[in-house]
Short mmCIF file of C-alpha atoms and ligand atoms in Angstrom, two decimals:
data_model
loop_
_atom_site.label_atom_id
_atom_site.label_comp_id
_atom_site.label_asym_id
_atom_site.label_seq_id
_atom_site.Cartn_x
_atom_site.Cartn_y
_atom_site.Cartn_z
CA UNK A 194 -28.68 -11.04 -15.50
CA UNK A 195 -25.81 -11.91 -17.47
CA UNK A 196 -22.62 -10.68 -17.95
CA UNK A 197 -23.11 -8.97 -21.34
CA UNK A 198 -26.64 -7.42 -19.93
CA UNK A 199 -25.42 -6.53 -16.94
CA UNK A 200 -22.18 -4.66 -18.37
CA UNK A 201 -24.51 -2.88 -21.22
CA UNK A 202 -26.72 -1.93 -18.69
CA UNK A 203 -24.02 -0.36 -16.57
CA UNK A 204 -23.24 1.60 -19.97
CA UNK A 205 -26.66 2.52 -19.82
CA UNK A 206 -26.89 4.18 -16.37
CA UNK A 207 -29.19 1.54 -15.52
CA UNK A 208 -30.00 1.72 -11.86
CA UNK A 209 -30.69 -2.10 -11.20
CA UNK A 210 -27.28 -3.00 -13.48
CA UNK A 211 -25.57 -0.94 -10.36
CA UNK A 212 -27.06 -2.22 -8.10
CA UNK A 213 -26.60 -6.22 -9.23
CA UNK A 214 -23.44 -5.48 -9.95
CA UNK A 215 -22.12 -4.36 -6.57
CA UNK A 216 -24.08 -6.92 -4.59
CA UNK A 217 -22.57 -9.67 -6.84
CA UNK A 218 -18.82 -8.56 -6.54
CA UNK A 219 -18.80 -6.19 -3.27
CA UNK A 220 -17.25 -9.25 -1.35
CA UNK A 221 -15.30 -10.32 -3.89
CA UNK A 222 -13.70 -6.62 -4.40
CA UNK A 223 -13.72 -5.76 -0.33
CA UNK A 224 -11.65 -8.76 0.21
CA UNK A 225 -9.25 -8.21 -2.28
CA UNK A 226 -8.68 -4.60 -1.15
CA UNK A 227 -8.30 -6.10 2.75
CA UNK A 228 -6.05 -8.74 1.65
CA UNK A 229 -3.34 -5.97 0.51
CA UNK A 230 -4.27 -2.99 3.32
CA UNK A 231 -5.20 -5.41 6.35
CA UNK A 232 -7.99 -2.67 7.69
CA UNK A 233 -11.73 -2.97 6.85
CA UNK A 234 -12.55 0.12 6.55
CA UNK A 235 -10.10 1.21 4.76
CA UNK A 236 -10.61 -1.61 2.26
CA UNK A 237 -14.55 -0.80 2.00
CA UNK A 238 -13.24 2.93 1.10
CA UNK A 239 -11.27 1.52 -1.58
CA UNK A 240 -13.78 -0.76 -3.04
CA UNK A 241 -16.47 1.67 -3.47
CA UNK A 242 -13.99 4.01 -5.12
CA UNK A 243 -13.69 0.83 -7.68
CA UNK A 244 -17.06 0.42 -8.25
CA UNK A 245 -17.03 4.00 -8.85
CA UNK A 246 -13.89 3.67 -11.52
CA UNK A 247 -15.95 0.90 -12.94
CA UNK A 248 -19.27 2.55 -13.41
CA UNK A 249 -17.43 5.45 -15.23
CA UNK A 250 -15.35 4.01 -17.25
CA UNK A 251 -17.98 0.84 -18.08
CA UNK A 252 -17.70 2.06 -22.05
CA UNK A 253 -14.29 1.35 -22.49
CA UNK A 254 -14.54 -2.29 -20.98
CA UNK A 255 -14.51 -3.88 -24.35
CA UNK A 256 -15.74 -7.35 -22.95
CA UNK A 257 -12.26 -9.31 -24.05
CA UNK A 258 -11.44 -9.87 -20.22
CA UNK A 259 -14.23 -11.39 -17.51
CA UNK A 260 -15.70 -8.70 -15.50
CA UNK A 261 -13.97 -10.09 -12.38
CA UNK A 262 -10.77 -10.07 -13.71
CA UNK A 263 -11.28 -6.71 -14.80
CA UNK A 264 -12.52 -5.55 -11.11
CA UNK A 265 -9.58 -7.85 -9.64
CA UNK A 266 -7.05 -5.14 -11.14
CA UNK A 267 -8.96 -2.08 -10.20
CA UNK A 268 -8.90 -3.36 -7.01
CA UNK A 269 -5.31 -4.46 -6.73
CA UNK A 270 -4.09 -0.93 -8.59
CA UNK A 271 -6.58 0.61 -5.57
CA UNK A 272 -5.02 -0.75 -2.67
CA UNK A 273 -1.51 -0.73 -3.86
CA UNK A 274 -1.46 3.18 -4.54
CA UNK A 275 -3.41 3.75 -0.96
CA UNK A 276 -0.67 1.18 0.81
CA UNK A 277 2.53 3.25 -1.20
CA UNK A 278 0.85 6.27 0.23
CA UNK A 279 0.36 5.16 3.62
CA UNK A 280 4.31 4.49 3.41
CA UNK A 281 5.07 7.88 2.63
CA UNK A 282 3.05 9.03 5.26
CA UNK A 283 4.71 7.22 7.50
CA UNK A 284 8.20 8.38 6.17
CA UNK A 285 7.62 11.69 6.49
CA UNK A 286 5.97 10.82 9.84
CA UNK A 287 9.11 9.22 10.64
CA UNK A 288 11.24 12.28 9.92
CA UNK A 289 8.86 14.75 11.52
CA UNK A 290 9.57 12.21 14.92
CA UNK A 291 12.99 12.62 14.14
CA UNK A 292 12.98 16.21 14.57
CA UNK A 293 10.41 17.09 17.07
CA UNK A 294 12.14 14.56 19.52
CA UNK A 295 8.75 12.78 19.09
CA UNK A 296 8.69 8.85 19.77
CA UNK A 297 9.12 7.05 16.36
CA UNK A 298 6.24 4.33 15.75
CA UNK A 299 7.43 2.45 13.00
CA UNK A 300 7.35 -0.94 14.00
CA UNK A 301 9.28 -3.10 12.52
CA UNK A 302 9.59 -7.25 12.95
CA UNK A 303 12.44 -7.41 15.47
CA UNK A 304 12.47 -7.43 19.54
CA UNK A 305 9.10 -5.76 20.19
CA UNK A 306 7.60 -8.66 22.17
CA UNK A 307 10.78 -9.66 23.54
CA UNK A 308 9.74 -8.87 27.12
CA UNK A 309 6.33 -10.65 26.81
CA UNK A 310 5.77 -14.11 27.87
CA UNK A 311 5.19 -16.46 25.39
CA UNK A 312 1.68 -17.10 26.08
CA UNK A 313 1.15 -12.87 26.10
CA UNK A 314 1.36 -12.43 22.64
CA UNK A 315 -2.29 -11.54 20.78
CA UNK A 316 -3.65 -12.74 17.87
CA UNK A 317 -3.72 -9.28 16.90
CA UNK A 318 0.34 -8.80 17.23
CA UNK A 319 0.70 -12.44 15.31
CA UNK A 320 -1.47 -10.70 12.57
CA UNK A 321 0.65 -7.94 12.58
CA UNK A 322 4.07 -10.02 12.02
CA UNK A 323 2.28 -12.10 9.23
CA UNK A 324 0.81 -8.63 7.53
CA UNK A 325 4.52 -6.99 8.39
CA UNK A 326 6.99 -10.42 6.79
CA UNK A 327 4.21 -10.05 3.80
CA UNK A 328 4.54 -6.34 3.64
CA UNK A 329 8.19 -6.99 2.83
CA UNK A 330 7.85 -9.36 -0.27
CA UNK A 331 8.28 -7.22 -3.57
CA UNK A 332 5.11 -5.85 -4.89
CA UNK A 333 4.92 -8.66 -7.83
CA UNK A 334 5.30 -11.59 -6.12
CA UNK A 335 3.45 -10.59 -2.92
CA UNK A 336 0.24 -9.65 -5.12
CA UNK A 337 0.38 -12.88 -6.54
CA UNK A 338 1.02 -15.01 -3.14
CA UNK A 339 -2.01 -12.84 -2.04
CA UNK A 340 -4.24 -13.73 -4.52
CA UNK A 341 -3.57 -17.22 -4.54
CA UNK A 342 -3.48 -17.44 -0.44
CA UNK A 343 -5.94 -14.77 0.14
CA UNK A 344 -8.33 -14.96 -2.92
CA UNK A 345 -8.03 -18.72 -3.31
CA UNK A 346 -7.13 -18.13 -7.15
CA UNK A 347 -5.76 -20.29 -9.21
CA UNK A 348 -2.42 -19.97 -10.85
CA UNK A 349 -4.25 -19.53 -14.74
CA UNK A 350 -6.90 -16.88 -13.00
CA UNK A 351 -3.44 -14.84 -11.10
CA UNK A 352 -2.05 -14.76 -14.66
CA UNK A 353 -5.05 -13.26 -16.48
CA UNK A 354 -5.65 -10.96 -13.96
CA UNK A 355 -1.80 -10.22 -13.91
CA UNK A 356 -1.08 -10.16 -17.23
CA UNK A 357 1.24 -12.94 -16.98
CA UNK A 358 2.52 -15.86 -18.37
CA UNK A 359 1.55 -19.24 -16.04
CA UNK A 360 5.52 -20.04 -15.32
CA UNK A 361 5.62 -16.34 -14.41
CA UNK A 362 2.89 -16.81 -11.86
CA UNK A 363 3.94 -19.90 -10.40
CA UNK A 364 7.83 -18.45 -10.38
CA UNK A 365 6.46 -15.48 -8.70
CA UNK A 366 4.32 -17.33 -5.56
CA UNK A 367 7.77 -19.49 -5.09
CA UNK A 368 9.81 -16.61 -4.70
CA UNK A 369 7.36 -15.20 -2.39
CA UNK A 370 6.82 -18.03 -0.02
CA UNK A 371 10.90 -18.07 0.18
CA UNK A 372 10.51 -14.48 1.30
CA UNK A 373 7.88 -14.71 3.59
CA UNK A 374 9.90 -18.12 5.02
CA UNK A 375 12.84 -15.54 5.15
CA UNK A 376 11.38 -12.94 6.84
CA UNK A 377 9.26 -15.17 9.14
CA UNK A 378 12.92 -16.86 10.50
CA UNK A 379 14.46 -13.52 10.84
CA UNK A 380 11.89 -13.18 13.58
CA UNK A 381 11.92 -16.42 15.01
CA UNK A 382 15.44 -15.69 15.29
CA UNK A 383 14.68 -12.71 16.87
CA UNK A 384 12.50 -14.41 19.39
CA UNK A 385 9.17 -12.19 17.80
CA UNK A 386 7.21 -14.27 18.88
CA UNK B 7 19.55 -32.88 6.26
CA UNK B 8 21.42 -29.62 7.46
CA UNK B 9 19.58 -27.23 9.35
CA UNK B 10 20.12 -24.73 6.75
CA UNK B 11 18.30 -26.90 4.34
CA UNK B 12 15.68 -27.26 6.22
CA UNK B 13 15.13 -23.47 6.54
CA UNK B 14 15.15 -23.63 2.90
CA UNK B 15 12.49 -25.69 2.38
CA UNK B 16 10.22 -25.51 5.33
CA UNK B 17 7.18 -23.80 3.64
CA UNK B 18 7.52 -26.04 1.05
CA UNK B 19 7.28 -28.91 3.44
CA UNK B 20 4.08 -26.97 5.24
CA UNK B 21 2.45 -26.53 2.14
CA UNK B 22 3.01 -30.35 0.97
CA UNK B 23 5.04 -29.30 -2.03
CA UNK B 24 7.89 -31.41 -1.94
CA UNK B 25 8.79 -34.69 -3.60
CA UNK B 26 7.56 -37.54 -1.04
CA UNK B 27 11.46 -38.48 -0.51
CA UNK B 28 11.77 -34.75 0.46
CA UNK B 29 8.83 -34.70 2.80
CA UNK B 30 9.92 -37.84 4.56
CA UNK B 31 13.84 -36.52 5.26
CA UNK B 32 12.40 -33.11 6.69
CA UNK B 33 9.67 -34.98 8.68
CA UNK B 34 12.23 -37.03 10.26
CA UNK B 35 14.89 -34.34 10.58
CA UNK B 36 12.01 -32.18 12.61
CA UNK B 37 11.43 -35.31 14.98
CA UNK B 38 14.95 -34.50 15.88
CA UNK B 39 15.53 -31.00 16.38
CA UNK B 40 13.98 -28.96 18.63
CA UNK B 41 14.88 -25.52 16.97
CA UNK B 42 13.85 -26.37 13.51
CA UNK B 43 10.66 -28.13 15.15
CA UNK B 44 9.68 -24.57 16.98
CA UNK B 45 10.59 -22.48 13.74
CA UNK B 46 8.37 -25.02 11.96
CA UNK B 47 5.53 -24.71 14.16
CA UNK B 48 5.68 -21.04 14.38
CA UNK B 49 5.44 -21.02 10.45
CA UNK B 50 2.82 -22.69 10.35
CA UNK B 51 0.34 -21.15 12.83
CA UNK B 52 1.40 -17.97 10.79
CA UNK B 53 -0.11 -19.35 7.35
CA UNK B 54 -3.29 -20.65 9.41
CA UNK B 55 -3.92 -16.88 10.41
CA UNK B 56 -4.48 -16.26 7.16
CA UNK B 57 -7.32 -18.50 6.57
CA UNK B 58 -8.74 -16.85 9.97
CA UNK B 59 -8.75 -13.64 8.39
CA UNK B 60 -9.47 -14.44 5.07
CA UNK B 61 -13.44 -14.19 4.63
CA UNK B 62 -15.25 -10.47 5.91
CA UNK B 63 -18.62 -9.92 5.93
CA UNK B 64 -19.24 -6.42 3.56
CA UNK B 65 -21.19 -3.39 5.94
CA UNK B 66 -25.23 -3.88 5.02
CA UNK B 67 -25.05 0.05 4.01
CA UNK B 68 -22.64 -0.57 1.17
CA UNK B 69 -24.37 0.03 -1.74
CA UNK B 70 -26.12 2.74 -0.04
CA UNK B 71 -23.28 4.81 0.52
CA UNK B 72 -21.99 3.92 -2.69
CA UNK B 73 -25.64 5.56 -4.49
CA UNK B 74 -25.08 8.91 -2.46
CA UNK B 75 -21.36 9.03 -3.72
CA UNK B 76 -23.00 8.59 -7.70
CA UNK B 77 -25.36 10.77 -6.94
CA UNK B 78 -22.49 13.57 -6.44
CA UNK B 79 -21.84 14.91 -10.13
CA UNK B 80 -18.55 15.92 -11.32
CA UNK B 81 -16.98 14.42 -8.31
CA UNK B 82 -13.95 12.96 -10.70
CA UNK B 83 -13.40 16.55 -11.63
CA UNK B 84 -13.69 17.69 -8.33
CA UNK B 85 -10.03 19.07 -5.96
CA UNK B 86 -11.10 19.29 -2.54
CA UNK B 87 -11.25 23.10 -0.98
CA UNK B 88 -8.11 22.57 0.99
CA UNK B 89 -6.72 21.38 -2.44
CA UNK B 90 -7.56 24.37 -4.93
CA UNK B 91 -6.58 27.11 -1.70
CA UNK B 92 -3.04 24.99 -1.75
CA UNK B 93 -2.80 25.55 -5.35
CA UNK B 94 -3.58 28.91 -5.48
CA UNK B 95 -1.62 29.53 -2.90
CA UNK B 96 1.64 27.93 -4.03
CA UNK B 97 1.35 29.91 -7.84
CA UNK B 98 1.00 32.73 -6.01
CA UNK B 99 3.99 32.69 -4.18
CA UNK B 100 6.29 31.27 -7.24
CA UNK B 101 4.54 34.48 -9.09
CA UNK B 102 5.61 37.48 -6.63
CA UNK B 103 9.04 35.03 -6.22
CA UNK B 104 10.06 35.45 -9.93
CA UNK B 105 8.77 38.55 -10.11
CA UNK B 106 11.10 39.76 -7.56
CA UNK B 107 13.77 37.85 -8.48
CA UNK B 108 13.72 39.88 -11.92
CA UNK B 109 13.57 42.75 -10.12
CA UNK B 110 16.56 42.26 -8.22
CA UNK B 111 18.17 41.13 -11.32
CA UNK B 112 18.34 43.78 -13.24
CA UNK B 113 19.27 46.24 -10.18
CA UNK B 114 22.83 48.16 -11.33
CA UNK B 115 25.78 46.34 -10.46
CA UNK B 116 27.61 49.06 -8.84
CA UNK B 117 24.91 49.72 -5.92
CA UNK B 118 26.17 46.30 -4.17
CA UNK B 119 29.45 44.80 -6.72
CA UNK B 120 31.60 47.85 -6.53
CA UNK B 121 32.08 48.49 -3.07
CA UNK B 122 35.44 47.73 -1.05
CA UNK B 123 35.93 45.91 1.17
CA UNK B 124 35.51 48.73 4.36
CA UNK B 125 32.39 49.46 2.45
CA UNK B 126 30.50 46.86 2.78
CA UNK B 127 31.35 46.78 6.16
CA UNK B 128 30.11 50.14 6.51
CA UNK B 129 26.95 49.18 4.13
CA UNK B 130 26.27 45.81 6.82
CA UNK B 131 26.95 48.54 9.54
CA UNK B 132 23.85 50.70 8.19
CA UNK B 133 21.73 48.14 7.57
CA UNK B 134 21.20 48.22 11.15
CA UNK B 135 20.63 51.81 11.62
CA UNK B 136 18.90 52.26 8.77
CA UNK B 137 14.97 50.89 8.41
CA UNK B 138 14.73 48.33 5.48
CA UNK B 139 11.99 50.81 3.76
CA UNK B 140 14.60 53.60 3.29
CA UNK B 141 17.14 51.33 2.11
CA UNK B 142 14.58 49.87 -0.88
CA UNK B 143 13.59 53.43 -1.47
CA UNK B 144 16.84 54.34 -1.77
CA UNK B 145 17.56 51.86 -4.30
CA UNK B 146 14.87 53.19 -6.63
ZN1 LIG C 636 17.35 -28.37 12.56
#
């Protein structure tokens, strides 16, 4: 099926348009939502509320765009509202800590590991700095380091999807390696690791 | 090359971005420094973990779940319970609030303004005495 059949039958209700649609892009749209919220589950929750978004909204796709890049935003406008949440959660966690004397988890990339050997530290706790130094880039340039890193996208698919010019891109994933360099020697400093 | 440089640049270097000239000074540079060498190193298994974690397999049931969640109607219109008793909630409060709040707006001036001093004191001092509902009858 091709991508004009497969998008009219989607506008159709058609069953089998559904259902070659997800198989064909579930990968693609689960590991764009894990590359920005780091938990599977989470990111399967978000990706079938995309295919959702796209099934009901599949007449006003007006076929100027590819499909992907058009599931790449869902996807990216998906995880980024459920990661802002998360934050706020965690804020008003925070506070709620604050007042009921209650131990306050928010980690952040400094001595944590300090008092573990070298050789202690997981693979799950290096994951955590990497997702943590990312975490910190500004929301532009870390979506389009992600992509690129994550997604294996090149710099002219990042600025369709994006909306952006290519200097923009490529500006953007500079700035964001110097930020994730940044953050990364802050902990090495820090002996994070 | 400074140090500081070097810190500058180092991603660059790991990602093989830099001129060749460039490559070569911070190549030799980390064949001579130990603390640039570990910050280097430490870099770069960081980038490799996320190639580890890059590709996921998608649960077998995906689709599945995703035909029982279609098969819910009206679910974009949908507020959960908790959501709608919230709401309700909430405008019922702000309702009865304003309400009273008019209320107690347009109560005479003279019942609570006018009163010295000694008087209020004495007003405070019957508050206690006196049970709320009397004192709201009272002001009717
Ligand atoms: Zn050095």
């Amino acid at each position: 099926m091709n991508e004009p059949s497969l998008i009219k039958g989607i506008q159709q209700n058609d069953q089998h348009a559904y259902r070659t649609l997800v198989e064909n892009y579930q990968k693609m749209v689960v590991n764009t939502c894990k590359s920005i919220v780091y938990n599977h589950a989470d990111a399967e929750d978000i990706a079938q509320d995309v295919f959702l978004e796209v099934f009901r909204n599949a007449n006003q796709f007006r076929g100027e765009a590819q499909l992907s890049t058009w599931l790449y935003r869902i996807a990216i406008n998906r995880s980024l509202n459920f990661v802002r949440n998360n934050r706020r959660k965690r804020f008003w966690q925070s506070i709620e800590d604050t007042f009921t004397g209650g131990r306050n988890n928010n980690r952040e990339i400094s001595e944590n590991h300090n008092d573990q050997p070298d050789s202690g530290i997981t693979d799950k706790q290096r994951k955590e700095i990497l997702h943590q130094a990312i975490g910190m880039i500004p929301e532009k340039q870390r979506i389009a380091f992600t992509l690129n890193k994550y997604e294996d996208l090149s710099y002219q698919q990042i600025a369709e999807i994006m909306n952006l010019s290519l200097s923009s891109v490529e500006s953007l994933i500079h700035r964001a390696k110097k930020n994730l360099q940044d953050q990364l020697y802050e902990c090495y400093k820090k002996k994070c690791i | 090359m400074s140090c500081k440089k070097i810190h500058n640049n180092l991603i660059f270097y790991l990602e093989g971005e830099l001129s060749s000239e460039e490559m070569q000074a911070v190549r030799s540079h980390l064949d001579d420094c130990d603390d640039c060498r570990r910050f280097a190193e430490m870099m770069k298994q960081q980038l490799q973990l996320i190639e580890s974690e890059k590709q996921t397999e998608v649960s077998p049931y995906f689709f599945t779940k995703l035909s029982v969640r279609l098969d819910e109607k009206y679910e974009q219109f949908r507020l959960p319970a908790q959501g709608w008793l919230q709401l309700t909630t909430f405008s019922l409060l702000l309702i009865v609030g304003i309400v009273v709040g008019i209320y107690l707006g347009n109560l005479p001036y003279n019942t609570v303004q006018t009163q010295s001093v000694d008087n209020n004191m004495l007003l405070m001092n019957d508050f206690e005495t006196e049970p709320i509902e009397t004192f709201l009858l009272e002001l009717q």
